[in-house]
Amino acid sequence: MQTPSLELKGSSFTLSVLHINSIDLEKVAKELDSKLAIAPQFFIGAPLVVNLSSISDSSYNLAALKDLLTSRQLVIVGITAAINTLSEQAKTLGLAIIKSGKQAQSQPQLPKTTKLVKQNVRSGQQIYAKNGDLVVIGTVGNGAEVIADGSIHIYGTLRGKAMAGASGDKHAVIIAKTMEAELVSIAGQYWLTDNIQANSTTKSGCIRLDGESLTIESLPL
Amino acid sequence: MTQIIVVTSGKGGVGKTTSSAAIATGLALKGHKTVVVDFDIGLRNLDLIMGCERRVVYDFVNVINGEANLNQALIKDKRCPNLFILPASQTRDKDALTKEGVGRVLDDLAKDFEFIICDSPAGIETGAMMALYFADIAIVTTNPEVSSVRDSDRILGMLQSKSKRAEESLEPVKEFLLLTRYSPSRVTTGEMLSVEDVEEILAIPLIGVIPESQAVLKASNSGVPVIMDQESDAGKAYSDSVDRLLGEELPLRFITEEKKGFLKRIFGS
Ligand SMILES: Nc1ncnc2c1ncn2[C@@H]1O[C@H](COP(=O)(O)OP(=O)(O)O)[C@@H](O)[C@H]1O
Ligand SMILES: [Mg+2]
């Protein structure tokens, strides 16, 4: 017997959903660009579903929106919660119409792991610890980026960008032996160099979220 | 075993070609058979600094394309019997450098030479990547200023991820810092980063500090690598760097401000 060259299997994926809340494309473009400037790695190349529940204008130009997103290297796989005319447009654009399942169908929680990096992270390099903490034994240079869904520990100097709680964990922290970061962010709340300097008096630092705002305290190192 | 050394930086105009010429000449003067290869296709600088621009017939790209063999393209240095130059092409574009082509030429050179010095172009494009891809040792040429240090850091990242040694998970490329155009007085005034600052940021072993020096311009204009000028501070600093590359331990020179004498203070230098 021949082995079939096709096989259809069910499988579920988690997709990020981009909610479009304004019909003003220029406004959307501007806000998107500023988001991308801060954290391109959250979006670029990742499959996105566009939620159009706020768009009730049946003459809305979906093709233009798609072009806008594609030109920023976002990969749009489909739309959801759209009015009928927009769903029709989506079909002609080759986009899938996706019905969101109930949140209850949530993914089984993966155990948290740790990613250990035992060298300096250089300008232009990017390291992402998915579903876990990131420990860097070394320095993170200006222009380098370290990202973790959990916490980030740097046994060296943090000069580049560090983004902890990248998928929303508000309990994540960023710890560095010497804190000279260009940017730190936890669950989307961020500080630039000036904010860090204004809030800290010591070399070392532990940054965490206190409610909706970041705080820094020194470490007894 | 042949050692392939890339002289690289990211940023342009920091002294890669000056350093490639000096280091290659220094190694040859120490008795090591050395070839210096110009990867800066389209610009062709090395042959000027080596003083052999009028003797270029065939170039690196000709050899890669099989239009000439190595013996036809290699230029033997007039001053130093152990030294050869493989010049770059002035006319062709950078895409002429392919991994296979460059690898083949370097393999051929390795049969004859102890050291192959690759003078990298600036940037992080194909030319620079080809120059560093096969390296065993990288001399990261850096000026004591923020943008140059940043670019060097970037290149160090490339060495760690894009070199052959990285791709094949071999022992990593040995990285050395060569700080060039160092001006102690401008460090004192805070216009430039200090040796310690740069070492701290890049965190790789320092192989030499070359002072900003009139001798370099004089040397390039006369087509004699500055290391041949052993009266000059830059020449001596390059000699020290070559010795360190060969494993010697030497103290650093020319890193503190020279005290000007009474007459110099009055009349200037
Ligand atoms: N130590 C130095 N002192 C003074 N000028 C220098 C020194 N090193 C390099 N230069 C000058 O800087 C310029 C760029 O040098 P070059 O070696 O061509 O750099 P690159 O190959 O990195 O572009 C040249 O004009 C050279 O003469
Ligand atoms: Mg050059």
PDB file of C-alpha atoms and ligand atoms in Angstrom, chain B residues 12-13 15-18 20 38 40 43 45-46 49 119-122, ligand 2:
ATOM      1  CA  GLY B  12      34.947  52.686   8.647  1.00  0.00           C
ATOM      2  CA  GLY B  13      38.026  54.838   8.929  1.00  0.00           C
ATOM      3  CA  GLY B  15      42.470  52.113  11.014  1.00  0.00           C
ATOM      4  CA  LYS B  16      41.798  48.575   9.758  1.00  0.00           C
ATOM      5  CA  THR B  17      43.891  48.896   6.632  1.00  0.00           C
ATOM      6  CA  THR B  18      46.676  50.739   8.448  1.00  0.00           C
ATOM      7  CA  SER B  20      46.458  45.118   8.545  1.00  0.00           C
ATOM      8  CA  ASP B  38      42.356  43.069   0.730  1.00  0.00           C
ATOM      9  CA  ASP B  40      37.587  45.867   0.455  1.00  0.00           C
ATOM     10  CA  LEU B  43      37.969  50.631  -2.882  1.00  0.00           C
ATOM     11  CA  ASN B  45      43.425  50.827  -0.275  1.00  0.00           C
ATOM     12  CA  LEU B  46      45.793  48.249   1.029  1.00  0.00           C
ATOM     13  CA  ILE B  49      49.499  51.720   2.002  1.00  0.00           C
ATOM     14  CA  ASP B 119      41.737  43.396   5.775  1.00  0.00           C
ATOM     15  CA  SER B 120      37.969  43.750   6.178  1.00  0.00           C
ATOM     16  CA  PRO B 121      35.812  46.455   4.627  1.00  0.00           C
ATOM     17  CA  ALA B 122      33.608  48.512   6.935  1.00  0.00           C
TER      18      ALA B 122
HETATM   19 MG    MG C   2      40.235  49.934   4.892  1.00  0.00          MG
END
